[in-house]
C-alpha angles and dihedrals in degrees: 000000000000091000104025094058092067103054098086089046096053096094087052092047088049090054096046097045094042094229139122121273088248092060090046089049090063088070083070100030096052088041085061093047090055089051089058097049107040096058089066087067098035095049093044088051092047094060090061109020095042135254097266098053088056096051089049095051096040096047091051091054093046093057090048094049093041088056091046086051091059092052093054114135096191140017099260094057089045091053090049099057091035086059090048095047089045088057096046095049091047094080096082091060100063097021093045094056087047092054087052090051089047091057108031133073115234094250093057093035098097090056093045090050092048088055089047093051090054087073092054094042094047086071097062087043101055100015093080095045094048092044093047091055092044096049095043092053108021106022133253093290090069091066086065093044087052091050093048092051089047094052092050088056091054095045091054094046091048094047093055107025111031118091125206113263103180108112112243117247117230112260112252116228108250117240113258115262121228113281128224119290124225116330092012089292119141111268094223127056117249092252093054091044091051090049093051088048090057093046093048095049089046092054089048097050091046089050091048093049090047090049096047097039112021109027093064091062090057088078091076087064089072088074088080085076112086100218089057093043098053093041091050093045093050093051091043097053086050090049098047090051089055097062092045085054092053090052091048090052095053090041097050103036095043094057129058138315085038106027097174120182121239097267097048088041089056088055089056092070091059100086093059091048092048088058090052091056094048093055094043092056099040106021097062091062090047091053090048092051089047092055093046094048090049092051089049095052091050091051090229109164130151126228092280093053096252120137117262110222125203123200092236087060084082092063097084135118087319089066097047091046094047089047089063103030104063096036088055091046088057094057091043090054095043097056100039093049094047092051092048096242114172109295092245095068096057087041091058089050089056088051087056091047088053087054100050100036092052092054083057100051093043095053095041096044089050092045092053093056090052092045087056109025097164091049102033095149090050091055095051088042087057092048092051089048096059103036093047086055089057090045090051090052092047089051093056103041097033096087097043093048090050091048086052107039104016126243094278096057099039091052090050091053095046090047090051094051096043091047092050090048100043097053091042092056098044088052096049091047091051094044101046110009099111096048090044094050091047087055092048095049091051093051091050089048092052092042096238 
């Protein structure tokens, strides 16, 4: 919701701050960039500090930064606090998927992940509607106040109602300490004891700094493994196209021949979000059934007669359909919007985009938690890192490309890239995934 609620208010912000639409779009684009980077740290911290603690800290910070966004006196101040609020709110994307992986078994995880994604996708559904009404009657700043109030409610609910889900690690037995020397006297002199104490504390401080600031960046190294790279790339291209589409909706429907006001403009984001919702409810179960049937056909059973599931089993008919469905909807939207066809026709294309793209998001997120079962939050954080970088790029270049190419040709080019990318990734994963995954598991086991 943090990004979507601002779309209908962009024209008003452009007028108030006296800057170009491209500059105002940075308040959304850089928000998404922050949401790509900060989960690397949130997910890493959650694996040691617990999921609940991360939620509490990040939601509190989000409330503070949303309040400050609403107090912005210039575009620079707005962008800075939007970046900080995006980084704070980003925790739930990675840590939330980790929570799902903590609680649900693999054969039910697709449905659970679909239900989980209803939350993030309800934001794009209701955000533009709420933002349009607020911007139309109370000004764009009211959207920031709304986000602050909403974040405060979530913070309170989390504080008092959410339990910890991260499994506790078995405590390690501490190494024995040097015993007393002869006649009960210390075996080391006071000077040597002090030196050893300083060395110990220095090592602990260095290890803590490395764990908090350097180790989270090691997540990016997982991209060297082809299963992770292909899966993340597929998700990223889909997500990047979503944000170009969002810019195109605002650009097309706010100009003649449509010329809709902010409140009506917000409603025109609903069809895409309804498509997300439908697939979130129904698509997760379908993906689970596809995975179960794939395991049954392969005859994979463990010693106790239970089916053995592989992440790539989720790439079945659902993936092939999605790889063509949402790129086709981009072309559909682009040309009907450019030619001024009745608003219902491009809106129907957006509904189809929501159906197809959510099939991608649901399958990819679940697969990443299964490719990296011991670091499920980290896998999703890596996915968010790459895909939000592309969404940031889409938010920045979307308007200039629309001005240069027109909505029709831009969406045609984007649809072609997405169609080629999606089909290539699916083919590679289905052909090589087992070999690649075995190599990845061996490399991780050996620490290389």
